[in-house]
Amino acid sequence: MLERLLILSALLFCIGLYGALTRRHVIGVLIGVELMLNAVNVALVAFSRYVEPAGLALGEADALLEGQAFALFVVVVAAAEVALGLALVLVLVRSRDTVDLTEVSLLRR
Amino acid sequence: MNLFQDIVFWALAALAVAGALGAVSVRSIFHAGLLMVVSFLGVAGIFALAGAAFLAVVQVLVYAGGVAVLIIFAVMLTRDVPMSSRSGPLGPAAALIGAVLFGLLAHAVTQAQWNLLPESLPGPAARVFVDAPTRLGQVLVSDHLLAFEVMGVLLLAVVVGALALVRERSDA
Amino acid sequence: MSARDLYLVSPALSLAILATALVLAGPLLRRSGAVQAVALAGLSVPLALGVSLWAGLDGAEAAFGGALVSDGLSVFLGLLVTCASALVLLASFTHAERYRPYGGEFAGLLLFSAAGLTLLAGAADLLTIYVSLELASLPVAALAAFAKGRAGGVEAGVKYLLLSAVASAVLLYGFAFLYGATGTLRLIAPDGGPTIATAVVAGHGGFAYGGSAVLVGAALAAVGFGFKLSMVPAQMWTPDVYQGAPVPVGAFLAVASKGAAFAVVLRLFTVGLGPVEADWSVLFAVLAAITMTVGNLTALAQSNLKRLLGYSTIAHAGYMLMGVAAVAANSREAGDGSLGPTAVLFYLAGYAAMNLAAFFVALAVTERTGDETIAGLAGLAKRSPVLAAALAVSAIALTGLPPTVGFVGKLFLFNAAVNTGLLWLVVVGALNGVVSAYYYLNLVRVAYLREPVSPERIGVPRTLAVALGVCVCAVLVLGVWPSGLLALARTAAAALVP
Amino acid sequence: MLTALILIPLVGAIAVVVLGRDARAPRVIATGAAVAELAVAAVVFAGYEGAGGYAVDVSWIGALDIAYLLRVDGLSAPLVLLNGILGLAAVLVSWNVELRAREYFAWLAVLQAAVMGVFVAQDLVLFFVFWELELVPMFLLISRWGTGRREYSAMKFLVYTLAGSAFMLAAILALYFSFPGSERTFDMAALAGRDMGSLLVPGSLVFSGFLVAFAVKLPVFPLHTWLPDAHTDAPTAVSVMLAGVLLKMGGYGLLRINAGLFPDQLRDAAPLLAALAALNVLYGAFIVLRQTDLKRMVAYSSVSHMGFVVLGLASTGAAPAALDGVGLSGAALQLFTHGTITGLLFVMVGLVYERTHTRHIPDMGGLARQVPLLALGFMIAGLASLGLPTTSGFVAELLVFMGTFSVYGLATALCAFGVVLAAGYILWAAQRVLFGPRLERWDHLPDARPVDLAAMAVLIVPIFVVGVYPRLITDAFEAGLAPILRGLGAA
Amino acid sequence: MSETAAWLIIGLPLLGGVLSIGIVRRLAPGAWRWAAPLTIALVAGAFALAVVALAATQGEHGHAVGYEPHRWLAVGGAGGFTLSIGVLVDNLSALMATVVTGISTLVHVFSLGYMRKDEHAEGGPYADYPRYFAYLSLFTAAMLGLVLAHNLVQLYVFWELVGLFSFLLIGFWFHRPAAAAAAKKAFIITRIGDFGMLLGLLYLFTQRAAFIAEGLDPFAIPDLIEHAPELLAGGAATWVALGLFAGAVGKSAQFPLNTWLPDAMEGPTPVSSLIHAATMVAAGVYLVARTFPLFEASDAALNTVALVGGVTALLAAALGLVATDIKRVLAFSTVSQLGYMFIALGVGGPAVAMFHLFTHAFFKCLLFLGSGSVHHSVHTFDMRHMGGLRAWMPVTYGVMLVGGLALAGVFPLSGFWSKDEVLAVAWDGAHAGSVGAAQAAFWLGLAAAGLTAFYVGRMLLLTFHGQFRGGIESVPHAERLPDEAHLHVHKHESEPAMLVPLLLLAVMAVGAGFVANAPVDLGIVPAHWFSHLLGDAAPEFNGGVALVSTLAALGGLGLAVLLYGTHALSLDGMPGWWHAAGRVLAARYYMDYLYETLVVRRLLHRGLFLAADWADRHVVDGVVDLAGWTGRSGGRALALLQTGQAQAYGLALSTGVMVILLLYLLGR
């Protein structure tokens, strides 16, 4: 079960990465990043559920939830990232009238 | 792990992957956002399967709900901006790297000798996944109190930043 | 949470409070420079708290149940970040005028990020590291886009945010592997419980001699952090963002952000992954060589001053990585293990001084002339002798020539590298210094030998002059008398390698 | 006392900057500082053997065992004196500099201080610090007050030296860490006599690290191409300092470190050094004979003459029992004599250039009529350069040849033939510049002024004094080289 | 005689030179007039001291006045290099010193008149006096230093210094390009010989251990000549001797380093007479004689010396046949006569060589000064523009005649005696052993004797007999030097300051040969005084050899008279090869062409040196520039990757991750 979850996670991660690298639309890139973060969460949850926490032997039952807690934080951070990203998209549209990331390349060489 | 769970898992996994693939490949950014939500929902199901029911709920509410709505709003706001084509020039290279990376990661996770959790958990641990929502709440304000507080500051900072950026300025 | 916990986290806390206060009070502080003045005054609080923490330092002390540790490293970096923030704010008194009425936000976001960096330096579990890192990054993404009126202003923010997000996803994936392999997120355990290090030693999880999860995690985390370090292969954003972002933001990124990132890399790898040093030290050694070479070579081809500083930053990240690669296990003598981290920390402080000086000169010049090209420095010696002299000092220091802190800092780094058998890396590093001489001294050459494009003098705002003076003095004084700072760095590094 | 050697020029530099507001003040202050420096250098030279000497040993960066360790022995004392002499000559010959004179004289003094530091530092890292410290003033002086492709030349100089010192730094650190903790030191004296066979890396590699750095500075073929450019485009005083003392840093390093710390490796490398020496001498001389720029000519003659230093070092290839130090003494003396002689040559070229505004040899001619004193100085410098007896150059070359002939006969013979070639190019230049029909366009040229004469005299006196009574210098070198010879196993 | 006095032999001229150039010239505008008397007085003082020294060496056998040398320089401890300097006063050096100071005094006096230039010269007629007399005195000092050197290194020092003053004096009129070039040539070519000498010294130094073990100094001349045969074993003596001889070849302008001496005639004529006839060029002979026991230890060395001497004697004499410049004729003659001296040395007669040196010094100096006197009248040295000068220069003609006949070896002038001894000793040498070299040298010398007589006759006839051909006035202006442009012929005899030295020299040229080394006891002077002075047995007077050589001389003179005096014979109608040979001689065997044009200019300057220069610019420096270019290009290429595309940056990041993982996972 652990392995299939991890492979799923890896697959989602790579799909997300592909999206982040190929989408022209800035929001598309953000979508890709969200998929990557989600993939990480799958891995975190899988580990949390199927791997023995190092502290378990000491009776720290909560240690089983560390992965889930981490995933929770990731979700929130991801949301924050998206929020800031969308703000930037709006400013970008205002200032450059584009959401095409390939056109956002004034800064180079 | 029984057959039913297997079937559910594969279905959800297929949903998540299909959604993700769609999200990165469909032409319309609006549809991509929707497909992302689909993928998120699949993942939420998998969370539930993996003993993270609370997280699954959060996933649906925050991601499939909040984030997706945010994205769709943004798409709406920037709709009239012209877009030439769907994907950038890096497609083949990115695909190749994605594929190789996937192979490597898959190889890594299968090769690794994970220290698996025993089937039967000792006393209090056995109920952990059942009590997860309650216990998570406790963990957040005890073990991870600092992170929790930092997260608050982070959200504040992001709000400040986003607002400072978006608000029009006379001299901008 | 105890009062003690609060005291230990107080520098970061006070920074965050100060940031919030500035944001809230921003609209009220209408007089020009008032925001900065308040911010500077307020920074004395974290500074004092940091000094007080340093004074009371007694080994490592965990806070928040082990989420945070207050030791030499964290306090040292906290102080460094605070000082750097103060200098940046001091230098940007007049610059920030253009962001009115959002000067409060400008200073506030900077200080939010500083709070994140301060926390990052003391973060002792993977979760805290992650959230601190995001707290440090996201405000900077906003700040990078702050000059949204300028061409490329928003672009810098977008690039920073997107690439930072990808990098942090990679980092997170690495963290997930580490977690899966060790079953814990902790770097330290105040109660004697398991940590990543003990789990790795115990052969827990994936790392059972031939297993690979720990290494995969380490590699992904290294690249993820590499974004903040400006390390190859995650360095490419650096020049673009430095070019597009306001100069003070670039300075802050180059000095404070990079410093805290080095601290957390040192902590994660030497404390958490110390048992597998042999595996990652090679990685960092190779990446150090590539990073400095790429940075220096690319800098040769630059015509834009801000981009040049970006590439220079990459090169210096390469130098500092030498110290990371100089791990304790390979050191020639027991007890020498802290030479690498000591050298990194010393260099960070020295680099802060010399690099801030360079950025401040760039700030003063671009602010006044709007010309960001290197050619725009032509005749600087005539237009502003003070700026030219400061530029010369910082260029000489960045090249690594005596009698500046740049020389001593490099000496320490090389020292540590040789101590761990990385003689080849020292040769590469020193030859890189040769390459860098070419473009750094070109700046001096342009400033002193070219005829000015315009006879108009370039005035230097008094606040900026003060900041510049502090940096230049630090560069020279530390170059001649490095022992004091070295002792501090040594104390700080002792936290990593007992 | 030794700290004073370093501080006097630095204080002078500061004084020039602070007090040198009016047009004349900088040069007066700089001259004062240079005279004081020369006086102190003379005192050090005369009294370094006295009770306790003038050693200074203060911890500098204690954590790394780096000390502010200054010491003068027979090897460095004459070079300290040389630096004092050349410093004064450089200031005197710069009397006419008007472009930002304050900065110019200040940098010149800093340069002198850095070179002084190299000669007195006995801690490897401190040595390295001074070694690098000299780069900045040189870079600025050449690129700012030079001529021609000055910026290119300044950069080339800097890049070459830095590249060389990259290897030196690696070698210094490798040397330090090769020993167990309690035995680690950067003190050259303490390192001498250690077994350099089994270092962190093979001892020959560490040796080569130093060798490369010093070979760049000396310079040794094929690492020499910075020199003609730097010399050609540098202002006169900087050429004087460059030829006079900066090249000597390379030779000093070879003697002090390569010979002092690595006797076995030096012996192994001796055949290579002998070959390089012959190559240097002949190749340099060949190229001199093609030059039409007076400064470039002198620059390549430096390349040629520095081959003698390398040849002297190669004399260590002798069997230990047969090693008597004549070659090493010759090499050391060549450092001193070449400093004064080529310094004088550059002074003369500079003074001529100052008047004619050309260094193109075919444009000149017959100057001996119009500027007889300059011609006299020129001839003295030239004749000393071609190793005429009673000038110091002869003694040094003779000692080098004598020391090495029994070891590497062919190489020595080839080098000795370089002396014939030297006669060729020096006299050829003299013929074309000084002799021949009087050209009317040079009729208005003023002959040497008192300050020019002073600059010339400062250098001519040591040339003849040492040439006639070389013991003044050789005895010091003998004493300084004695420990090195013992290290080489000489009886 | 105290050691101080011995040092003063060197010191007085040195003092004169230094005072003359350093003080007198600066003192006052008119102070030039003190320069000449001062230097003359001091050189004359040195002459007096030299005579005293010569006297002091008489009496006891060994003839050395032992002064302990002074330790001057010591490097490398006991086994290293020790230089002790001292004056070596013995019969040989004292004799040589006497000759040098004597001739030098006369030349100083002669110069008093000769060096006065016309009233319109820049700075007045005496402007160059102080510099000239200073150089001349300093040269004398250096020459005396060479002669009296106790030590080979010391000798080498002064050896170089005489070269320096030779250089300065040849180039005295440095504004003349030919003079400047000749000065340079002289210095460089002699330095090639000195290079050999240096190698000889270096080789000697490698043999020092045997000397030091005996408590001796290998460079000390007394030690060396006393112990060289036993301590320089296994061919070492040959190499050292050949090295020293190389120096002598350069200094004495022997084949193949003979080309500089004719050019050196660009110097003032008194200089030519002192330096390039009487003293400095004879230093080579003196050096070999000085270290003769060393040469004796090696047959190979002796044979080389004899052969080089013989070949040079003949070749140079042949060159004298066609030269049109009177000073060149004399220069070739000098080279040739020096060859004789080397013949004598090579066949084992150092005293004979010194005897010829002694007589040659007088008559050759006389001839040169005489040619200077001629020049004062006609302002040219080209014999084609002379003729008939005896009409108004009777004294000059007389002394030149005496000198010429002495040079030709006509009985009973001095040249006859010394040349005869040379040939006799060569004849003896040829018959004493199986020494082929001596035999060859004898025949070469004999042939040269005939040629010598011919060119002497030709020179005298062209100069003093026949019709006057116009002097400087017939030289086209285009061919004149700038400072000769306004000169006119003055048909007058020279002033007394010039004639007195000439007459004194003439007396010596007549009598020095017979009186000094007479075959029979003359009462005041014992028989073979000169040879005995040098501690050598004089060769038996060989009537046969004398007769043959006299016949050769008379034949040469007679032929000259027939060709140039009576014009009974004419060279017109000679076959083609004759003129070809004439061209070869006129071109000096193409040696200058070979050395200067082919070797120096083509092979070296446009060949090797050009190649080295090119290689330095393009290869050695090119590699460096290439490295720089590579760096900059690499930088530009890397900068091209910075496309500004954020996703490309992300791709790079992912690629990095991929590569690292690949290495980690698959590399394990």
mmCIF file of N, CA, C and O in Angstrom, chain A residues 73 75-81 83, chain B residues 148-162, chain C residues 112 134-135 138:
data_model
loop_
_atom_site.group_PDB
_atom_site.id
_atom_site.type_symbol
_atom_site.label_atom_id
_atom_site.label_comp_id
_atom_site.label_asym_id
_atom_site.label_seq_id
_atom_site.Cartn_x
_atom_site.Cartn_y
_atom_site.Cartn_z
ATOM 1 N N PHE A 73 -0.155 21.894 7.212
ATOM 2 C CA PHE A 73 0.568 23.157 7.020
ATOM 3 C C PHE A 73 0.849 23.416 5.534
ATOM 4 O O PHE A 73 0.754 24.537 5.052
ATOM 5 N N VAL A 75 -0.893 22.508 3.045
ATOM 6 C CA VAL A 75 -2.126 22.979 2.401
ATOM 7 C C VAL A 75 -2.280 24.479 2.614
ATOM 8 O O VAL A 75 -2.537 25.240 1.676
ATOM 9 N N VAL A 76 -2.068 24.894 3.855
ATOM 10 C CA VAL A 76 -2.277 26.314 4.150
ATOM 11 C C VAL A 76 -1.238 27.172 3.410
ATOM 12 O O VAL A 76 -1.568 28.202 2.818
ATOM 13 N N VAL A 77 0.004 26.735 3.465
ATOM 14 C CA VAL A 77 1.036 27.503 2.778
ATOM 15 C C VAL A 77 0.733 27.574 1.287
ATOM 16 O O VAL A 77 0.864 28.621 0.656
ATOM 17 N N ALA A 78 0.279 26.447 0.745
ATOM 18 C CA ALA A 78 -0.042 26.430 -0.668
ATOM 19 C C ALA A 78 -1.117 27.457 -0.969
ATOM 20 O O ALA A 78 -1.034 28.190 -1.967
ATOM 21 N N ALA A 79 -2.090 27.498 -0.110
ATOM 22 C CA ALA A 79 -3.156 28.477 -0.317
ATOM 23 C C ALA A 79 -2.598 29.882 -0.286
ATOM 24 O O ALA A 79 -2.926 30.740 -1.113
ATOM 25 N N ALA A 80 -1.697 30.126 0.676
ATOM 26 C CA ALA A 80 -1.100 31.462 0.782
ATOM 27 C C ALA A 80 -0.311 31.780 -0.471
ATOM 28 O O ALA A 80 -0.380 32.894 -1.006
ATOM 29 N N GLU A 81 0.416 30.793 -0.942
ATOM 30 C CA GLU A 81 1.202 31.001 -2.154
ATOM 31 C C GLU A 81 0.297 31.386 -3.323
ATOM 32 O O GLU A 81 0.594 32.320 -4.075
ATOM 33 N N ALA A 83 -2.590 32.693 -3.174
ATOM 34 C CA ALA A 83 -3.154 34.027 -2.963
ATOM 35 C C ALA A 83 -2.167 35.088 -3.438
ATOM 36 O O ALA A 83 -2.523 35.993 -4.205
ATOM 37 N N PHE B 148 2.530 26.734 14.055
ATOM 38 C CA PHE B 148 1.162 27.225 13.935
ATOM 39 C C PHE B 148 1.134 28.750 14.012
ATOM 40 O O PHE B 148 0.507 29.435 13.218
ATOM 41 N N GLU B 149 1.876 29.264 14.989
ATOM 42 C CA GLU B 149 1.918 30.722 15.145
ATOM 43 C C GLU B 149 2.617 31.371 13.941
ATOM 44 O O GLU B 149 2.176 32.409 13.437
ATOM 45 N N VAL B 150 3.673 30.744 13.534
ATOM 46 C CA VAL B 150 4.387 31.284 12.374
ATOM 47 C C VAL B 150 3.456 31.326 11.177
ATOM 48 O O VAL B 150 3.447 32.280 10.394
ATOM 49 N N MET B 151 2.653 30.274 11.070
ATOM 50 C CA MET B 151 1.719 30.242 9.949
ATOM 51 C C MET B 151 0.784 31.432 10.000
ATOM 52 O O MET B 151 0.463 32.030 8.966
ATOM 53 N N GLY B 152 0.393 31.758 11.203
ATOM 54 C CA GLY B 152 -0.464 32.946 11.333
ATOM 55 C C GLY B 152 0.232 34.185 10.810
ATOM 56 O O GLY B 152 -0.329 34.959 10.022
ATOM 57 N N VAL B 153 1.456 34.362 11.242
ATOM 58 C CA VAL B 153 2.203 35.527 10.797
ATOM 59 C C VAL B 153 2.351 35.495 9.287
ATOM 60 O O VAL B 153 2.234 36.514 8.593
ATOM 61 N N LEU B 154 2.613 34.276 8.783
ATOM 62 C CA LEU B 154 2.809 34.129 7.338
ATOM 63 C C LEU B 154 1.569 34.599 6.594
ATOM 64 O O LEU B 154 1.649 35.348 5.626
ATOM 65 N N LEU B 155 0.415 34.146 7.064
ATOM 66 C CA LEU B 155 -0.807 34.541 6.376
ATOM 67 C C LEU B 155 -0.988 36.045 6.434
ATOM 68 O O LEU B 155 -1.356 36.693 5.450
ATOM 69 N N LEU B 156 -0.668 36.611 7.590
ATOM 70 C CA LEU B 156 -0.772 38.059 7.731
ATOM 71 C C LEU B 156 0.134 38.753 6.724
ATOM 72 O O LEU B 156 -0.264 39.679 6.014
ATOM 73 N N ALA B 157 1.377 38.255 6.675
ATOM 74 C CA ALA B 157 2.345 38.870 5.777
ATOM 75 C C ALA B 157 1.884 38.763 4.338
ATOM 76 O O ALA B 157 2.001 39.713 3.552
ATOM 77 N N VAL B 158 1.325 37.596 3.973
ATOM 78 C CA VAL B 158 0.873 37.420 2.591
ATOM 79 C C VAL B 158 -0.279 38.369 2.286
ATOM 80 O O VAL B 158 -0.317 38.976 1.211
ATOM 81 N N VAL B 159 -1.152 38.501 3.252
ATOM 82 C CA VAL B 159 -2.267 39.430 3.031
ATOM 83 C C VAL B 159 -1.734 40.839 2.827
ATOM 84 O O VAL B 159 -2.103 41.557 1.890
ATOM 85 N N VAL B 160 -0.815 41.227 3.715
ATOM 86 C CA VAL B 160 -0.238 42.566 3.595
ATOM 87 C C VAL B 160 0.423 42.724 2.227
ATOM 88 O O VAL B 160 0.216 43.709 1.514
ATOM 89 N N GLY B 161 1.200 41.726 1.863
ATOM 90 C CA GLY B 161 1.922 41.806 0.599
ATOM 91 C C GLY B 161 0.970 41.876 -0.579
ATOM 92 O O GLY B 161 1.113 42.726 -1.466
ATOM 93 N N ALA B 162 -0.033 40.994 -0.567
ATOM 94 C CA ALA B 162 -0.959 40.949 -1.689
ATOM 95 C C ALA B 162 -1.699 42.276 -1.803
ATOM 96 O O ALA B 162 -1.829 42.836 -2.897
ATOM 97 N N PHE C 112 8.950 41.180 8.169
ATOM 98 C CA PHE C 112 8.309 39.860 8.242
ATOM 99 C C PHE C 112 9.290 38.800 7.750
ATOM 100 O O PHE C 112 9.486 37.754 8.364
ATOM 101 N N GLU C 134 8.983 29.675 4.338
ATOM 102 C CA GLU C 134 7.926 30.332 3.559
ATOM 103 C C GLU C 134 7.680 31.741 4.087
ATOM 104 O O GLU C 134 7.439 32.664 3.319
ATOM 105 N N LEU C 135 7.761 31.891 5.399
ATOM 106 C CA LEU C 135 7.571 33.232 5.962
ATOM 107 C C LEU C 135 8.671 34.160 5.454
ATOM 108 O O LEU C 135 8.444 35.342 5.225
ATOM 109 N N LEU C 138 7.847 34.430 1.063
ATOM 110 C CA LEU C 138 6.675 35.022 0.408
ATOM 111 C C LEU C 138 6.672 36.546 0.497
ATOM 112 O O LEU C 138 6.390 37.213 -0.506
#
